[in-house]
PDB file of C-alpha atoms in Angstrom:
ATOM      1  CA  MET U 641      73.466  98.769  92.448  1.00  0.00           C
ATOM      2  CA  THR U 642      72.734 102.500  92.083  1.00  0.00           C
ATOM      3  CA  THR U 643      75.397 105.278  92.592  1.00  0.00           C
ATOM      4  CA  THR U 644      74.027 108.512  94.464  1.00  0.00           C
ATOM      5  CA  ILE U 645      75.629 111.881  93.967  1.00  0.00           C
ATOM      6  CA  HIS U 646      74.111 114.920  95.990  1.00  0.00           C
ATOM      7  CA  PRO U 647      73.498 118.125  93.765  1.00  0.00           C
ATOM      8  CA  SER U 648      76.119 119.948  95.563  1.00  0.00           C
ATOM      9  CA  ALA U 649      78.717 117.358  94.851  1.00  0.00           C
ATOM     10  CA  ILE U 650      81.572 117.901  92.046  1.00  0.00           C
ATOM     11  CA  VAL U 651      82.706 114.804  90.309  1.00  0.00           C
ATOM     12  CA  ASP U 652      85.017 116.095  87.489  1.00  0.00           C
ATOM     13  CA  ASP U 653      84.809 114.416  84.030  1.00  0.00           C
ATOM     14  CA  GLY U 654      87.363 111.703  83.935  1.00  0.00           C
ATOM     15  CA  ALA U 655      86.897 110.367  87.355  1.00  0.00           C
ATOM     16  CA  GLN U 656      86.265 106.708  87.742  1.00  0.00           C
ATOM     17  CA  LEU U 657      83.265 105.752  90.225  1.00  0.00           C
ATOM     18  CA  GLY U 658      82.461 102.293  90.958  1.00  0.00           C
ATOM     19  CA  ASP U 659      78.747 100.994  91.489  1.00  0.00           C
ATOM     20  CA  GLY U 660      76.820 101.531  94.434  1.00  0.00           C
ATOM     21  CA  CYS U 661      78.918 104.622  95.706  1.00  0.00           C
ATOM     22  CA  ARG U 662      77.385 107.724  97.717  1.00  0.00           C
ATOM     23  CA  VAL U 663      78.876 111.018  97.378  1.00  0.00           C
ATOM     24  CA  TRP U 664      77.089 113.428  99.769  1.00  0.00           C
ATOM     25  CA  HIS U 665      77.392 117.302 100.162  1.00  0.00           C
ATOM     26  CA  PHE U 666      80.050 119.538  98.750  1.00  0.00           C
ATOM     27  CA  VAL U 667      82.258 116.627  97.871  1.00  0.00           C
ATOM     28  CA  HIS U 668      84.974 117.174  94.882  1.00  0.00           C
ATOM     29  CA  ILE U 669      86.300 114.217  93.164  1.00  0.00           C
ATOM     30  CA  SER U 670      88.965 114.930  90.617  1.00  0.00           C
ATOM     31  CA  ALA U 671      89.179 113.845  87.416  1.00  0.00           C
ATOM     32  CA  GLY U 672      92.079 111.308  87.784  1.00  0.00           C
ATOM     33  CA  ALA U 673      90.539 109.540  90.862  1.00  0.00           C
ATOM     34  CA  ARG U 674      89.905 105.874  90.683  1.00  0.00           C
ATOM     35  CA  ILE U 675      87.240 104.590  92.967  1.00  0.00           C
ATOM     36  CA  GLY U 676      85.917 101.167  93.563  1.00  0.00           C
ATOM     37  CA  GLU U 677      82.483 100.000  94.376  1.00  0.00           C
ATOM     38  CA  ARG U 678      80.248 100.681  97.561  1.00  0.00           C
ATOM     39  CA  CYS U 679      82.259 103.750  98.593  1.00  0.00           C
ATOM     40  CA  SER U 680      80.820 106.429 100.588  1.00  0.00           C
ATOM     41  CA  PHE U 681      82.112 110.019 100.919  1.00  0.00           C
ATOM     42  CA  GLY U 682      80.868 111.911 103.668  1.00  0.00           C
ATOM     43  CA  GLN U 683      80.099 115.966 103.288  1.00  0.00           C
ATOM     44  CA  ASN U 684      82.824 118.170 102.233  1.00  0.00           C
ATOM     45  CA  VAL U 685      85.373 115.198 101.206  1.00  0.00           C
ATOM     46  CA  PHE U 686      88.007 116.128  98.539  1.00  0.00           C
ATOM     47  CA  VAL U 687      89.795 113.330  96.412  1.00  0.00           C
ATOM     48  CA  GLY U 688      92.627 114.256  94.286  1.00  0.00           C
ATOM     49  CA  ASN U 689      93.810 113.211  90.871  1.00  0.00           C
ATOM     50  CA  ASP U 690      96.468 110.551  91.672  1.00  0.00           C
ATOM     51  CA  VAL U 691      94.510 108.619  94.038  1.00  0.00           C
ATOM     52  CA  ALA U 692      93.395 105.139  93.988  1.00  0.00           C
ATOM     53  CA  ILE U 693      90.494 103.947  96.548  1.00  0.00           C
ATOM     54  CA  GLY U 694      89.342 100.291  96.397  1.00  0.00           C
ATOM     55  CA  ASN U 695      85.997  98.889  97.123  1.00  0.00           C
ATOM     56  CA  ASN U 696      83.729  99.247 100.383  1.00  0.00           C
ATOM     57  CA  VAL U 697      85.797 102.339 101.800  1.00  0.00           C
ATOM     58  CA  LYS U 698      84.094 104.812 104.034  1.00  0.00           C
ATOM     59  CA  ILE U 699      85.363 108.592 104.114  1.00  0.00           C
ATOM     60  CA  GLN U 700      83.922 110.372 106.767  1.00  0.00           C
ATOM     61  CA  ASN U 701      83.067 114.345 106.446  1.00  0.00           C
ATOM     62  CA  ASN U 702      85.910 116.938 106.072  1.00  0.00           C
ATOM     63  CA  VAL U 703      88.723 114.474 105.019  1.00  0.00           C
ATOM     64  CA  SER U 704      91.028 115.236 102.095  1.00  0.00           C
ATOM     65  CA  VAL U 705      92.754 112.316 100.347  1.00  0.00           C
ATOM     66  CA  TYR U 706      95.480 114.339  98.372  1.00  0.00           C
ATOM     67  CA  ASP U 707      97.679 113.008  95.587  1.00  0.00           C
ATOM     68  CA  ALA U 708      99.768 110.042  95.918  1.00  0.00           C
ATOM     69  CA  VAL U 709      97.233 108.265  98.167  1.00  0.00           C
ATOM     70  CA  THR U 710      96.091 104.724  97.929  1.00  0.00           C
ATOM     71  CA  LEU U 711      93.499 103.390 100.041  1.00  0.00           C
ATOM     72  CA  GLU U 712      92.704  99.393  99.467  1.00  0.00           C
ATOM     73  CA  ASP U 713      89.347  97.835 100.338  1.00  0.00           C
ATOM     74  CA  ASP U 714      87.454  98.168 103.373  1.00  0.00           C
ATOM     75  CA  VAL U 715      89.254 101.078 104.697  1.00  0.00           C
ATOM     76  CA  PHE U 716      87.443 103.629 107.074  1.00  0.00           C
ATOM     77  CA  CYS U 717      88.884 107.056 107.207  1.00  0.00           C
ATOM     78  CA  GLY U 718      87.296 108.663 110.535  1.00  0.00           C
ATOM     79  CA  PRO U 719      85.972 112.397 110.396  1.00  0.00           C
ATOM     80  CA  SER U 720      88.594 115.375 109.833  1.00  0.00           C
ATOM     81  CA  MET U 721      91.512 113.123 109.492  1.00  0.00           C
ATOM     82  CA  VAL U 722      94.154 114.363 107.244  1.00  0.00           C
ATOM     83  CA  PHE U 723      96.829 113.003 104.879  1.00  0.00           C
ATOM     84  CA  THR U 724      99.816 114.575 103.847  1.00  0.00           C
ATOM     85  CA  ASN U 725     101.902 114.332 100.795  1.00  0.00           C
ATOM     86  CA  VAL U 726     104.847 116.406 100.805  1.00  0.00           C
ATOM     87  CA  TYR U 727     107.106 115.727 104.020  1.00  0.00           C
ATOM     88  CA  ASN U 728     108.537 119.575 104.584  1.00  0.00           C
ATOM     89  CA  PRO U 729     105.962 121.826 102.821  1.00  0.00           C
ATOM     90  CA  ARG U 730     106.946 125.447 101.875  1.00  0.00           C
ATOM     91  CA  SER U 731     104.632 128.107 100.333  1.00  0.00           C
ATOM     92  CA  ALA U 732     107.446 129.533  98.289  1.00  0.00           C
ATOM     93  CA  ILE U 733     109.062 126.289  96.981  1.00  0.00           C
ATOM     94  CA  ALA U 734     107.005 124.008  94.574  1.00  0.00           C
ATOM     95  CA  ARG U 735     107.345 120.591  95.905  1.00  0.00           C
ATOM     96  CA  LYS U 736     105.284 118.511  93.683  1.00  0.00           C
ATOM     97  CA  ASP U 737     108.073 116.411  92.580  1.00  0.00           C
ATOM     98  CA  GLU U 738     108.978 115.471  95.973  1.00  0.00           C
ATOM     99  CA  TYR U 739     105.403 113.700  96.774  1.00  0.00           C
ATOM    100  CA  ARG U 740     105.733 110.308  99.062  1.00  0.00           C
ATOM    101  CA  ARG U 741     103.113 107.765  98.155  1.00  0.00           C
ATOM    102  CA  THR U 742     101.241 106.600 101.064  1.00  0.00           C
ATOM    103  CA  LEU U 743      99.507 103.366 101.197  1.00  0.00           C
ATOM    104  CA  VAL U 744      96.501 102.220 103.599  1.00  0.00           C
ATOM    105  CA  ARG U 745      96.282  98.638 103.344  1.00  0.00           C
ATOM    106  CA  GLN U 746      92.918  96.545 103.449  1.00  0.00           C
ATOM    107  CA  GLY U 747      90.529  96.909 106.450  1.00  0.00           C
ATOM    108  CA  ALA U 748      92.746  99.481 107.961  1.00  0.00           C
ATOM    109  CA  THR U 749      90.978 102.083 110.216  1.00  0.00           C
ATOM    110  CA  LEU U 750      92.164 105.620 110.670  1.00  0.00           C
ATOM    111  CA  GLY U 751      90.635 107.571 113.594  1.00  0.00           C
ATOM    112  CA  ALA U 752      89.176 110.934 113.856  1.00  0.00           C
ATOM    113  CA  ASN U 753      91.435 113.744 113.687  1.00  0.00           C
ATOM    114  CA  CYS U 754      94.656 111.709 112.857  1.00  0.00           C
ATOM    115  CA  THR U 755      97.231 112.879 110.693  1.00  0.00           C
ATOM    116  CA  VAL U 756      99.257 110.280 108.249  1.00  0.00           C
ATOM    117  CA  VAL U 757     102.751 111.525 107.421  1.00  0.00           C
ATOM    118  CA  CYS U 758     103.232 110.946 103.670  1.00  0.00           C
ATOM    119  CA  GLY U 759     105.566 107.898 102.411  1.00  0.00           C
ATOM    120  CA  ILE U 760     104.349 105.312 104.941  1.00  0.00           C
ATOM    121  CA  THR U 761     102.255 102.186 104.655  1.00  0.00           C
ATOM    122  CA  VAL U 762      99.388 101.706 107.334  1.00  0.00           C
ATOM    123  CA  GLY U 763      98.311  98.051 107.727  1.00  0.00           C
ATOM    124  CA  ARG U 764      99.653  94.807 107.161  1.00  0.00           C
TER     125      ARG U 764
END
């Protein structure tokens, strides 16, 4: 199966992208990202370095999947939904050592515009 990457998208060297993925306009997939097969990334999606995405995942427009997030197989992320990775962010205090891992279990659906607070598991 052929992977399709739009000319305006950026897939950094080192990113692992499975077969049959579709990467649309203005997507940025960072070097450390690990992505399974047959995933779809809508317009303006960002995928961080410390992110694992399973097979058949659909991420709609304007979603940022930041470091410390894992999406298992068959997850649906609705448009403009948000993941967080620091519970109490501050601009003047670096908190990368305080990232909390978030796990979204197989087949879970995250609706449009929802916010997922870091450090939780969604689904069974």
